[in-house]
Amino acid sequence: MKKLAIKSWSQDDRPREKLLLKGKNTLSDAELIAILISSGNREESAVDLSKRILQSVGNNLNNLSKLSIEELMHFKGIGEAKATTIVTALEFGKRKQFEKKQQISKITSSFDVAKIMQPIIGDLEHEEFWVLYLNNSNKILANHQISKGGLTATLVDVRIIFKKALELFAVGLILCHNHPSGKLIPSNSDIELTKKIKKATFTLDLKLLDHLIITEKAYFSFADEGVL
């Protein structure tokens, strides 16, 4: 079946024209992606190709954001440039979501921390270790990536954690790392590292307020569970 090129569509149905005439909120996810990739392949229009890509991930943008450039290039009509454009656009969306979460003015619970950190590390396929640095009013001074590791572990240099705390004149620390496996149970190394950091905070007159293990849909709080 010969594809119907977008140029032959009614002007109201062309994604770019629709965006200009009716506004961004009128476009479907597939139409937005079609604008990004500009063209399809010999059998599909840009919109049809975009629909097929979305269907492959259950029409879920979060799942789409997990596809690598190489995985996107498996779709006929998606080369490196188009795949890079899709990944870049989704990363911008993720960062916008993160900035919105950062507007939390004061940390009052582990839930506040999870809201900030899940968009950053919740869906990663490797482990990362982050620290939130707080002032005396529990307001965030900075959040900093300490280390980046593999599928099951990441090495943490405790000296880096405290160097940053002293530079910021922080009063409180909240540790965060993700478990790509989705398991929320802290490992023995998680527990030992937490104890090591907590012991060091006494010497520097700092407070270790919590340690969260983050997954895509849930979290484990050492403080909430009484194991800090």
N, CA, C and O of each residue as an XYZ file, in Angstrom:
912
protein
N       0.847     -1.196      0.000
C       0.000      0.000      0.000
C       0.880      1.242      0.000
O       1.789      1.376      0.819
N       0.599      2.141     -0.923
C       1.382      3.366     -1.022
C       1.001      4.313      0.099
O      -0.179      4.554      0.355
N       2.001      4.839      0.755
C       1.717      5.732      1.874
C       1.190      7.069      1.359
O       1.481      7.487      0.238
N       0.415      7.719      2.206
C      -0.100      9.049      1.902
C       0.807     10.058      2.584
O       0.815     10.164      3.810
N       1.571     10.800      1.790
C       2.533     11.742      2.349
C       1.818     12.823      3.146
O       0.695     13.208      2.819
N       2.474     13.309      4.188
C       1.891     14.342      5.041
C       1.546     15.589      4.230
O       0.560     16.267      4.517
N       2.361     15.888      3.217
C       2.114     17.078      2.402
C       0.789     17.034      1.669
O       0.234     18.070      1.304
N       0.280     15.812      1.452
C      -0.987     15.676      0.740
C      -2.188     15.707      1.680
O      -3.332     15.676      1.225
N      -1.936     15.769      2.993
C      -3.018     15.822      3.961
C      -3.681     17.200      3.930
O      -3.137     18.172      3.405
N      -4.868     17.239      4.510
C      -5.505     18.521      4.767
C      -4.580     19.337      5.656
O      -3.929     18.787      6.545
N      -4.517     20.647      5.423
C      -3.595     21.497      6.186
C      -3.828     21.381      7.684
O      -2.882     21.440      8.469
N      -5.092     21.214      8.084
C      -5.410     21.104      9.513
C      -4.853     19.830     10.133
O      -4.704     19.750     11.352
N      -4.541     18.828      9.303
C      -4.081     17.546      9.828
C      -2.562     17.397      9.807
O      -2.034     16.409     10.316
N      -1.859     18.358      9.230
C      -0.399     18.300      9.222
C       0.120     18.737     10.591
O      -0.281     19.784     11.097
N       1.007     17.945     11.193
C       1.454     18.261     12.555
C       1.977     19.679     12.750
O       1.579     20.354     13.700
N       2.865     20.144     11.865
C       3.425     21.487     12.056
C       2.352     22.561     11.921
O       2.262     23.480     12.736
N       1.542     22.424     10.875
C       0.479     23.399     10.652
C      -0.547     23.367     11.775
O      -1.067     24.400     12.197
N      -0.826     22.160     12.246
C      -1.771     21.998     13.359
C      -1.242     22.686     14.613
O      -1.996     23.316     15.355
N       0.058     22.558     14.837
C       0.689     23.213     15.984
C       0.541     24.727     15.889
O       0.200     25.385     16.872
N       0.797     25.272     14.714
C       0.729     26.719     14.514
C      -0.697     27.251     14.583
O      -0.949     28.328     15.124
N      -1.623     26.479     14.025
C      -3.004     26.951     13.950
C      -3.807     26.717     15.224
O      -4.630     27.544     15.613
N      -3.554     25.566     15.874
C      -4.416     25.160     16.987
C      -3.701     25.073     18.329
O      -4.342     24.935     19.370
N      -2.383     25.153     18.304
C      -1.650     25.104     19.575
C      -1.081     23.739     19.886
O      -1.555     22.725     19.374
N      -0.054     23.715     20.732
C       0.675     22.486     21.041
C      -0.162     21.435     21.754
O       0.080     20.238     21.599
N      -1.148     21.875     22.538
C      -1.942     20.920     23.308
C      -2.875     20.074     22.456
O      -3.423     19.082     22.936
N      -3.063     20.458     21.184
C      -3.967     19.699     20.312
C      -3.257     18.528     19.645
O      -3.906     17.670     19.045
N      -1.936     18.482     19.741
C      -1.182     17.422     19.070
C      -1.076     16.171     19.923
O      -0.908     16.247     21.141
N      -1.177     15.023     19.277
C      -0.967     13.751     19.968
C       0.531     13.534     20.155
O       1.347     14.240     19.564
N       0.888     12.546     20.986
C       2.298     12.234     21.184
C       2.960     11.861     19.857
O       4.092     12.259     19.580
N       2.231     11.084     19.036
C       2.783     10.660     17.748
C       3.033     11.862     16.841
O       4.037     11.901     16.129
N       2.144     12.824     16.862
C       2.312     14.018     16.023
C       3.500     14.855     16.489
O       4.219     15.421     15.665
N       3.710     14.938     17.797
C       4.868     15.671     18.314
C       6.175     14.999     17.888
O       7.129     15.672     17.498
N       6.206     13.668     17.965
C       7.405     12.948     17.542
C       7.605     13.106     16.037
O       8.738     13.216     15.567
N       6.504     13.119     15.280
C       6.584     13.281     13.827
C       7.245     14.606     13.456
O       8.004     14.681     12.489
N       6.952     15.647     14.229
C       7.601     16.944     13.983
C       9.103     16.831     14.232
O       9.906     17.414     13.503
N       9.476     16.077     15.268
C      10.893     15.915     15.594
C      11.644     15.184     14.482
O      12.744     15.590     14.106
N      11.055     14.108     13.954
C      11.780     13.279     12.980
C      11.599     13.769     11.545
O      12.357     13.392     10.651
N      10.572     14.624     11.332
C      10.396     15.311     10.046
C       9.892     14.424      8.914
O       9.032     14.857      8.147
N      10.393     13.205      8.782
C       9.979     12.335      7.681
C       9.942     10.892      8.145
O      10.547     10.534      9.155
N       9.221     10.066      7.391
C       9.125      8.649      7.721
C      10.028      7.812      6.838
O      11.213      8.107      6.683
N       9.459      6.764      6.260
C      10.196      5.939      5.310
C       9.324      5.708      4.077
O       8.276      6.341      3.950
N       9.717      4.839      3.185
C       8.969      4.650      1.937
C       7.563      4.099      2.154
O       6.664      4.334      1.348
N       7.385      3.374      3.237
C       6.074      2.762      3.501
C       5.217      3.550      4.485
O       3.998      3.381      4.516
N       5.841      4.410      5.290
C       5.114      5.086      6.361
C       5.388      6.582      6.362
O       6.495      7.029      6.062
N       4.359      7.343      6.704
C       4.560      8.767      6.951
C       5.270      8.934      8.294
O       5.413      7.972      9.048
N       5.706     10.138      8.587
C       6.356     10.405      9.872
C       5.417     10.095     11.028
O       5.846      9.578     12.060
N       4.133     10.410     10.859
C       3.157     10.153     11.924
C       2.960      8.648     12.125
O       2.924      8.171     13.259
N       2.832      7.901     11.021
C       2.640      6.447     11.134
C       3.852      5.781     11.771
O       3.714      4.878     12.597
N       5.030      6.229     11.384
C       6.257      5.689     11.987
C       6.299      6.008     13.473
O       6.678      5.164     14.284
N       5.914      7.216     13.824
C       5.900      7.627     15.232
C       4.907      6.799     16.030
O       5.176      6.423     17.171
N       3.764      6.517     15.429
C       2.758      5.677     16.101
C       3.313      4.289     16.357
O       3.090      3.712     17.421
N       4.035      3.751     15.385
C       4.581      2.401     15.530
C       5.651      2.374     16.623
O       5.729      1.421     17.398
N       6.458      3.405     16.679
C       7.475      3.478     17.740
C       6.800      3.520     19.110
O       7.210      2.818     20.034
N       5.766      4.345     19.232
C       5.052      4.452     20.507
C       4.367      3.142     20.882
O       4.370      2.751     22.049
N       3.781      2.466     19.899
C       3.116      1.191     20.174
C       4.093      0.152     20.698
O       3.722     -0.712     21.492
N       5.342      0.236     20.254
C       6.354     -0.737     20.691
C       6.687     -0.607     22.167
O       7.215     -1.540     22.773
N       6.379      0.557     22.753
C       6.650      0.781     24.184
C       5.350      0.979     24.958
O       5.333      1.601     26.021
N       4.261      0.441     24.408
C       2.979      0.510     25.103
C       2.405      1.906     25.172
O       1.654      2.228     26.093
N       2.760      2.757     24.183
C       2.289      4.148     24.151
C       2.605      4.895     25.443
O       1.825      5.722     25.915
N       3.763      4.581     25.993
C       4.198      5.158     27.260
C       5.477      5.959     27.039
O       6.510      5.394     26.676
N       5.412      7.274     27.256
C       6.575      8.126     27.011
C       7.725      7.819     27.957
O       8.892      7.968     27.595
N       7.396      7.395     29.157
C       8.446      7.030     30.111
C       9.242      5.840     29.589
O      10.468      5.807     29.692
N       8.521      4.853     29.022
C       9.205      3.701     28.433
C      10.002      4.111     27.200
O      11.090      3.591     26.953
N       9.455      5.042     26.432
C      10.166      5.527     25.249
C      11.493      6.179     25.636
O      12.496      6.022     24.939
N      11.492      6.908     26.749
C      12.702      7.607     27.183
C      13.812      6.644     27.583
O      14.970      7.046     27.694
N      13.466      5.370     27.802
C      14.466      4.375     28.190
C      15.163      3.753     26.984
O      16.187      3.087     27.134
N      14.609      3.969     25.778
C      15.235      3.404     24.590
C      16.525      4.147     24.270
O      16.585      5.374     24.337
N      17.535      3.397     23.928
C      18.814      3.994     23.544
C      18.758      4.437     22.084
O      17.828      4.095     21.354
N      19.754      5.194     21.676
C      19.849      5.615     20.282
C      19.911      4.387     19.371
O      19.280      4.366     18.314
N      20.664      3.376     19.774
C      20.792      2.157     18.977
C      19.448      1.435     18.837
O      19.123      0.929     17.762
N      18.673      1.387     19.915
C      17.368      0.720     19.859
C      16.393      1.479     18.965
O      15.614      0.861     18.240
N      16.426      2.788     19.007
C      15.560      3.588     18.135
C      15.937      3.405     16.674
O      15.071      3.453     15.801
N      17.198      3.199     16.404
C      17.660      3.041     15.028
C      17.247      1.710     14.405
O      17.441      1.494     13.208
N      16.680      0.823     15.213
C      16.155     -0.428     14.671
C      14.892     -0.195     13.844
O      14.516     -1.041     13.034
N      14.235      0.949     14.046
C      13.029      1.264     13.279
C      13.438      1.834     11.921
O      14.240      2.764     11.841
N      12.884      1.271     10.876
C      13.198      1.733      9.521
C      12.800      3.195      9.372
O      11.665      3.574      9.659
N      13.737      4.000      8.924
C      13.469      5.423      8.765
C      14.044      6.269      9.886
O      14.044      7.498      9.815
N      14.543      5.590     10.940
C      15.168      6.314     12.059
C      16.671      6.085     12.010
O      17.163      5.003     12.329
N      17.389      7.127     11.604
C      18.840      7.069     11.606
C      19.394      7.678     12.880
O      18.647      7.997     13.805
N      20.680      7.835     12.920
C      21.332      8.347     14.126
C      20.857      9.759     14.470
O      20.632     10.070     15.640
N      20.706     10.611     13.455
C      20.302     12.001     13.701
C      18.896     12.068     14.287
O      18.657     12.813     15.236
N      17.960     11.293     13.728
C      16.582     11.303     14.229
C      16.511     10.691     15.627
O      15.803     11.195     16.499
N      17.244      9.612     15.830
C      17.251      8.971     17.152
C      17.803      9.926     18.202
O      17.282     10.007     19.315
N      18.860     10.647     17.841
C      19.452     11.617     18.761
C      18.470     12.732     19.091
O      18.398     13.193     20.230
N      17.712     13.161     18.082
C      16.716     14.212     18.302
C      15.636     13.765     19.276
O      15.233     14.534     20.149
N      15.165     12.535     19.138
C      14.132     12.006     20.039
C      14.670     11.917     21.464
O      14.010     12.350     22.409
N      15.867     11.356     21.617
C      16.471     11.204     22.944
C      16.682     12.569     23.600
O      16.447     12.736     24.797
N      17.126     13.535     22.808
C      17.368     14.883     23.334
C      16.070     15.525     23.814
O      16.036     16.124     24.889
N      15.003     15.404     23.023
C      13.719     16.005     23.397
C      13.177     15.388     24.677
O      12.657     16.100     25.536
N      13.293     14.073     24.810
C      12.794     13.399     26.008
C      13.635     13.762     27.232
O      13.111     13.865     28.342
N      14.934     13.955     27.028
C      15.800     14.352     28.141
C      15.445     15.758     28.614
O      15.476     16.032     29.814
N      15.109     16.648     27.685
C      14.664     17.985     28.073
C      13.409     17.900     28.934
O      13.283     18.604     29.937
N      12.481     17.032     28.534
C      11.251     16.859     29.311
C      11.547     16.353     30.708
O      10.938     16.788     31.685
N      12.495     15.423     30.790
C      12.875     14.866     32.093
C      13.482     15.937     32.980
O      13.195     15.995     34.176
N      14.327     16.791     32.394
C      14.974     17.846     33.174
C      13.975     18.908     33.604
O      14.098     19.483     34.685
N      12.995     19.165     32.763
C      11.953     20.121     33.144
C      11.188     19.597     34.356
O      10.891     20.339     35.292
N      10.874     18.291     34.317
C      10.172     17.666     35.437
C      11.016     17.767     36.702
O      10.494     18.030     37.785
N      12.322     17.556     36.561
C      13.223     17.628     37.713
C      13.251     19.037     38.298
O      13.206     19.207     39.517
N      13.326     20.056     37.423
C      13.357     21.434     37.903
C      12.082     21.788     38.652
O      12.116     22.535     39.630
N      10.966     21.253     38.195
C       9.691     21.495     38.869
C       9.702     20.873     40.259
O       9.219     21.470     41.221
N      10.268     19.647     40.357
C      10.346     18.977     41.649
C      11.265     19.734     42.600
O      11.057     19.753     43.813
N      12.312     20.372     42.004
C      13.280     21.079     42.841
C      12.685     22.310     43.520
O      13.295     22.881     44.424
N      11.502     22.714     43.085
C      10.886     23.899     43.655
C      10.398     23.666     45.082
O       9.964     24.603     45.753
N      10.470     22.427     45.544
C      10.168     22.146     46.945
C      11.106     22.989     47.801
O      12.323     22.813     47.740
N      10.559     23.894     48.589
C      11.391     24.853     49.311
C      12.030     24.253     50.562
O      13.070     24.721     51.025
N      11.401     23.219     51.097
C      11.901     22.665     52.354
C      11.603     21.168     52.408
O      10.499     20.731     52.083
N      12.596     20.398     52.819
C      12.412     18.959     52.963
C      11.735     18.678     54.297
O      12.284     18.973     55.358
N      10.550     18.110     54.233
C       9.818     17.803     55.463
C       9.631     16.298     55.672
O       9.219     15.861     56.746
N       9.938     15.507     54.634
C       9.725     14.063     54.752
C      10.527     13.340     53.673
O      11.065     13.965     52.759
N      10.597     12.032     53.792
C      11.276     11.225     52.779
C      10.545     11.318     51.440
O      11.159     11.181     50.382
N       9.241     11.549     51.487
C       8.451     11.670     50.255
C       8.933     12.859     49.424
O       8.985     12.783     48.196
N       9.284     13.953     50.095
C       9.808     15.126     49.381
C      11.098     14.780     48.644
O      11.314     15.203     47.508
N      11.945     14.010     49.306
C      13.212     13.621     48.688
C      12.964     12.714     47.482
O      13.584     12.878     46.431
N      12.057     11.762     47.647
C      11.746     10.838     46.551
C      11.188     11.578     45.339
O      11.506     11.234     44.201
N      10.362     12.589     45.577
C       9.792     13.372     44.477
C      10.887     14.069     43.675
O      10.767     14.233     42.461
N      11.940     14.472     44.351
C      13.050     15.140     43.675
C      13.944     14.147     42.942
O      14.354     14.390     41.807
N      14.244     13.026     43.599
C      15.275     12.135     43.074
C      14.780     11.066     42.107
O      15.553     10.599     41.270
N      13.516     10.667     42.198
C      13.036      9.630     41.286
C      13.176     10.001     39.814
O      13.566      9.149     39.016
N      12.872     11.247     39.420
C      13.062     11.596     38.004
C      14.523     11.540     37.561
O      14.800     11.418     36.368
N      15.452     11.626     38.500
C      16.870     11.642     38.153
C      17.447     10.233     38.078
O      18.139      9.901     37.116
N      17.172      9.404     39.077
C      17.842      8.097     39.149
C      16.887      6.907     39.187
O      17.332      5.761     39.131
N      15.592      7.160     39.279
C      14.653      6.064     39.474
C      14.620      5.042     38.360
O      14.413      3.857     38.620
N      14.823      5.475     37.111
C      14.687      4.546     35.983
C      16.022      4.211     35.318
O      16.044      3.670     34.212
N      17.135      4.528     35.983
C      18.441      4.231     35.400
C      18.732      2.731     35.428
O      18.230      2.006     36.287
N      19.546      2.277     34.481
C      19.917      0.865     34.421
C      21.274      0.615     35.070
O      21.808     -0.492     34.995
N      21.824      1.632     35.701
C      23.060      1.495     36.466
C      22.874      2.240     37.789
O      21.960      3.054     37.919
N      23.721      1.968     38.751
C      23.599      2.620     40.057
C      24.306      3.974     40.074
O      25.385      4.142     39.505
N      23.671      4.926     40.738
C      24.287      6.224     41.004
C      24.047      6.578     42.469
O      23.023      6.220     43.051
N      25.010      7.289     43.052
C      24.917      7.706     44.450
C      24.928      9.228     44.498
O      25.842      9.869     43.979
N      23.909      9.798     45.121
C      23.752     11.253     45.208
C      23.614     11.673     46.666
O      23.246     10.874     47.527
N      23.915     12.934     46.923
C      23.712     13.512     48.260
C      22.982     14.839     48.124
O      23.349     15.679     47.302
N      21.947     15.022     48.936
C      21.282     16.322     49.066
C      21.886     17.021     50.271
O      21.950     16.457     51.363
N      22.330     18.258     50.063
C      22.930     19.050     51.135
C      21.922     20.104     51.591
O      21.391     20.856     50.774
N      21.660     20.156     52.896
C      20.627     21.033     53.443
C      21.214     22.048     54.416
O      22.254     21.818     55.032
N      20.516     23.180     54.538
C      20.915     24.152     55.552
C      20.170     23.864     56.854
O      19.520     22.826     56.979
N      20.260     24.753     57.798
C      19.665     24.525     59.114
C      18.139     24.510     59.085
O      17.501     24.019     60.015
N      17.553     25.054     58.004
C      16.091     25.069     57.853
C      15.596     23.925     56.971
O      14.436     23.905     56.560
N      16.481     22.977     56.685
C      16.175     21.835     55.818
C      15.849     22.249     54.382
O      15.131     21.543     53.673
N      16.381     23.395     53.961
C      16.250     23.804     52.564
C      17.458     23.274     51.795
O      18.566     23.218     52.327
N      17.235     22.886     50.539
C      18.293     22.272     49.747
C      19.293     23.318     49.266
O      18.928     24.290     48.604
N      20.544     23.103     49.609
C      21.616     23.956     49.106
C      22.115     23.444     47.755
O      22.451     24.225     46.865
N      22.156     22.126     47.620
C      22.607     21.506     46.374
C      22.308     20.016     46.426
O      22.174     19.434     47.502
N      22.207     19.413     45.261
C      22.198     17.948     45.189
C      23.318     17.559     44.229
O      23.460     18.134     43.150
N      24.102     16.578     44.642
C      25.362     16.318     43.958
C      25.551     14.830     43.724
O      25.356     14.018     44.628
N      25.936     14.478     42.489
C      26.246     13.077     42.184
C      27.640     12.758     42.711
O      28.618     13.416     42.357
N      27.714     11.749     43.554
C      28.994     11.368     44.143
C      29.692     10.308     43.301
O      30.909     10.346     43.120
N      28.904      9.357     42.785
C      29.520      8.294     41.986
C      28.502      7.668     41.041
O      27.290      7.795     41.214
N      29.042      6.993     40.044
C      28.243      6.309     39.026
C      28.871      4.945     38.809
O      30.071      4.835     38.560
N      28.048      3.901     38.905
C      28.614      2.558     38.842
C      27.968      1.659     37.820
O      27.542      2.110     36.757
N      27.897      0.370     38.148
C      27.362     -0.623     37.240
C      25.950     -1.016     37.599
O      25.209     -0.245     38.209
N      25.582     -2.233     37.211
C      24.209     -2.702     37.412
C      23.882     -2.959     38.872
O      22.731     -2.813     39.282
N      24.882     -3.340     39.664
C      24.583     -3.770     41.034
C      25.312     -2.994     42.117
O      25.056     -3.209     43.301
N      26.214     -2.098     41.741
C      26.961     -1.389     42.781
C      27.633     -0.154     42.223
O      27.834     -0.024     41.016
N      27.979      0.755     43.128
C      28.793      1.915     42.780
C      29.684      2.240     43.972
O      29.240      2.179     45.118
N      30.938      2.585     43.702
C      31.878      2.903     44.774
C      31.667      4.343     45.237
O      31.462      5.245     44.424
N      31.720      4.543     46.539
C      31.476      5.865     47.108
C      32.694      6.299     47.903
O      33.117      5.616     48.836
N      33.257      7.445     47.524
C      34.373      8.023     48.273
C      33.777      8.996     49.292
O      33.311     10.075     48.927
N      33.796      8.616     50.542
C      33.185      9.409     51.610
C      33.815     10.794     51.710
O      33.154     11.753     52.107
N      35.087     10.898     51.352
C      35.774     12.195     51.438
C      35.134     13.228     50.513
O      35.076     14.412     50.846
N      34.657     12.783     49.359
C      34.009     13.703     48.417
C      32.713     14.249     49.012
O      32.387     15.423     48.841
N      31.978     13.382     49.714
C      30.720     13.798     50.345
C      30.964     14.940     51.322
O      30.259     15.949     51.297
N      31.953     14.779     52.169
C      32.187     15.781     53.213
C      32.909     17.019     52.690
O      32.725     18.113     53.225
N      33.720     16.862     51.663
C      34.370     18.024     51.042
C      33.301     18.984     50.517
O      33.385     20.195     50.726
N      32.286     18.424     49.824
C      31.207     19.248     49.288
C      30.392     19.870     50.410
O      29.978     21.025     50.306
N      30.155     19.120     51.482
C      29.377     19.634     52.618
C      30.061     20.845     53.246
O      29.403     21.823     53.602
N      31.388     20.773     53.380
C      32.138     21.883     53.976
C      32.153     23.101     53.051
O      32.083     24.240     53.512
N      32.243     22.852     51.754
C      32.238     23.962     50.788
C      30.919     24.726     50.825
O      30.890     25.943     50.647
N      29.818     23.992     51.061
C      28.480     24.590     51.048
C      28.048     25.096     52.424
O      26.997     25.724     52.555
N      28.859     24.822     53.451
C      28.472     25.121     54.833
C      27.132     24.437     55.162
O      26.265     25.011     55.821
N      26.997     23.205     54.686
C      25.766     22.440     54.921
C      25.676     22.003     56.378
O      26.682     21.881     57.077
N      24.460     21.775     56.805
C      24.203     21.292     58.164
C      23.697     19.850     58.134
O      24.039     19.044     59.000
N      22.883     19.536     57.134
C      22.307     18.198     57.035
C      22.601     17.527     55.713
O      22.789     18.193     54.694
N      22.639     16.190     55.731
C      22.877     15.390     54.531
C      21.757     14.370     54.367
O      21.269     13.808     55.348
N      21.356     14.137     53.130
C      20.448     13.040     52.811
C      21.092     12.249     51.676
O      21.345     12.790     50.599
N      21.352     10.986     51.920
C      21.968     10.110     50.933
C      20.898      9.474     50.056
O      19.806      9.163     50.530
N      21.207      9.284     48.795
C      20.265      8.631     47.873
C      21.033      7.778     46.870
O      22.048      8.211     46.323
N      20.551      6.585     46.637
C      21.068      5.818     45.507
C      19.949      4.930     44.981
O      18.975      4.650     45.681
N      20.105      4.500     43.754
C      19.059      3.697     43.117
C      19.437      2.225     43.062
O      20.613      1.868     43.120
N      18.425      1.382     42.950
C      18.597     -0.049     42.724
C      17.935     -0.400     41.393
O      16.712     -0.526     41.339
N      18.708     -0.561     40.320
C      18.119     -0.899     39.017
C      17.307     -2.193     39.032
O      16.423     -2.382     38.197
N      17.605     -3.078     39.977
C      16.871     -4.347     40.079
C      15.423     -4.141     40.517
O      14.581     -5.018     40.327
N      15.138     -2.980     41.103
C      13.792     -2.717     41.611
C      13.595     -3.169     43.042
O      12.545     -2.919     43.634
N      14.602     -3.838     43.610
C      14.502     -4.315     44.991
C      14.794     -3.179     45.959
O      15.739     -2.416     45.759
N      13.991     -3.064     47.002
C      14.131     -1.967     47.953
C      14.877     -2.348     49.226
O      15.135     -1.493     50.072
N      15.220     -3.613     49.367
C      15.909     -4.060     50.579
C      17.366     -3.600     50.545
O      18.076     -3.900     49.585
N      17.828     -2.881     51.565
C      19.233     -2.435     51.571
C      20.187     -3.617     51.689
O      19.924     -4.562     52.433
N      21.288     -3.561     50.958
C      22.297     -4.610     51.044
C      23.167     -4.373     52.274
O      23.095     -3.317     52.902
N      23.983     -5.359     52.608
C      24.891     -5.198     53.749
C      25.848     -4.023     53.515
O      26.176     -3.284     54.443
N      26.290     -3.864     52.269
C      27.198     -2.750     51.968
C      26.486     -1.405     52.092
O      27.100     -0.417     52.495
N      25.183     -1.355     51.745
C      24.393     -0.122     51.935
C      24.344      0.263     53.404
O      24.507      1.428     53.767
N      24.116     -0.738     54.238
C      23.997     -0.509     55.682
C      25.333     -0.068     56.275
O      25.389      0.862     57.079
N      26.417     -0.752     55.867
C      27.740     -0.423     56.401
C      28.186      0.968     55.964
O      28.783      1.709     56.745
N      27.892      1.322     54.702
C      28.258      2.653     54.220
C      27.507      3.736     54.983
O      28.072      4.776     55.319
N      26.242      3.487     55.250
C      25.428      4.448     55.998
C      25.981      4.649     57.398
O      26.068      5.778     57.881
N      26.351      3.562     58.043
C      26.934      3.646     59.387
C      28.249      4.439     59.365
O      28.511      5.251     60.252
N      29.060      4.191     58.347
C      30.355      4.860     58.217
C      30.174      6.370     58.058
O      30.878      7.163     58.683
N      29.225      6.749     57.217
C      28.972      8.173     56.981
C      28.370      8.828     58.219
O      28.734      9.949     58.574
N      27.454      8.130     58.870
C      26.823      8.686     60.068
C      27.857      8.914     61.165
O      27.808      9.921     61.871
N      28.788      7.983     61.306
C      29.826      8.127     62.325
C      30.697      9.355     62.044
O      31.091     10.074     62.962
N      30.988      9.580     60.763
C      31.836     10.718     60.386
C      31.124     12.053     60.590
O      31.777     13.067     60.838
N      29.802     12.066     60.488
C      29.061     13.335     60.651
C      29.208     13.896     62.055
O      29.173     15.113     62.241
N      29.372     13.030     63.043
C      29.505     13.505     64.424
C      30.756     14.371     64.583
O      30.731     15.400     65.259
N      31.841     13.941     63.955
C      33.105     14.673     64.055
C      33.007     16.055     63.421
O      33.598     17.019     63.909
N      32.244     16.141     62.314
C      32.149     17.399     61.565
C      30.924     18.221     61.954
O      30.631     19.238     61.326
N      30.215     17.785     62.981
C      29.026     18.500     63.458
C      27.968     18.630     62.355
O      27.354     19.683     62.182
N      27.775     17.548     61.629
C      26.740     17.471     60.590
C      25.673     16.471     61.029
O      25.882     15.693     61.959
N      24.539     16.502     60.355
C      23.455     15.568     60.652
C      23.163     14.718     59.416
O      22.925     15.249     58.331
N      23.184     13.405     59.587
C      22.726     12.518     58.522
C      21.240     12.286     58.757
O      20.851     11.570     59.679
N      20.412     12.899     57.911
C      18.965     12.883     58.125
C      18.288     11.642     57.565
O      17.281     11.188     58.107
N      18.832     11.088     56.482
C      18.182      9.931     55.883
C      19.076      9.348     54.800
O      20.033      9.977     54.349
N      18.741      8.144     54.401
C      19.350      7.488     53.241
C      18.207      6.798     52.502
O      17.533      5.931     53.060
N      17.992      7.182     51.257
C      16.899      6.603     50.475
C      17.439      5.695     49.381
O      18.390      6.041     48.680
N      16.820      4.532     49.248
C      17.035      3.667     48.094
C      15.869      3.932     47.145
O      14.707      3.783     47.521
N      16.185      4.320     45.926
C      15.168      4.761     44.970
C      15.000      3.740     43.854
O      15.985      3.243     43.309
N      13.766      3.429     43.517
C      13.470      2.689     42.294
C      12.496      3.532     41.483
O      12.124      4.632     41.892
N      12.092      3.019     40.349
C      11.247      3.816     39.461
C       9.910      4.177     40.098
O       9.390      5.268     39.865
N       9.347      3.273     40.901
C       7.998      3.491     41.419
C       7.913      3.532     42.942
O       6.837      3.764     43.491
N       9.012      3.314     43.619
C       8.951      3.268     45.088
C      10.292      3.679     45.677
O      11.250      3.958     44.955
N      10.339      3.709     47.011
C      11.599      4.036     47.681
C      11.608      3.426     49.073
O      10.566      3.083     49.630
N      12.809      3.302     49.616
C      13.008      2.811     50.981
C      13.760      3.871     51.748
O      14.816      4.329     51.309
N      13.227      4.267     52.891
C      13.846      5.288     53.722
C      14.420      4.651     54.985
O      13.699      4.018     55.757
N      15.728      4.826     55.185
C      16.366      4.294     56.392
C      15.754      4.940     57.628
O      15.534      4.267     58.634
N      15.477      6.238     57.561
C      14.916      6.955     58.714
C      13.507      6.460     59.027
O      13.180      6.189     60.182
N      12.680      6.343     57.996
C      11.286      5.905     58.204
C      11.228      4.498     58.771
O      10.345      4.178     59.567
N      12.171      3.658     58.359
C      12.161      2.263     58.792
C      12.940      2.042     60.089
O      13.056      0.914     60.569
N      13.474      3.138     60.654
C      14.162      3.048     61.931
C      15.481      2.331     61.906
O      15.894      1.748     62.909
N      16.171      2.365     60.739
C      17.459      1.658     60.643
C      18.598      2.620     60.371
O      19.684      2.201     59.970
N      18.359      3.922     60.586
C      19.420      4.920     60.356
C      20.336      4.999     61.579
O      21.289      5.778     61.587
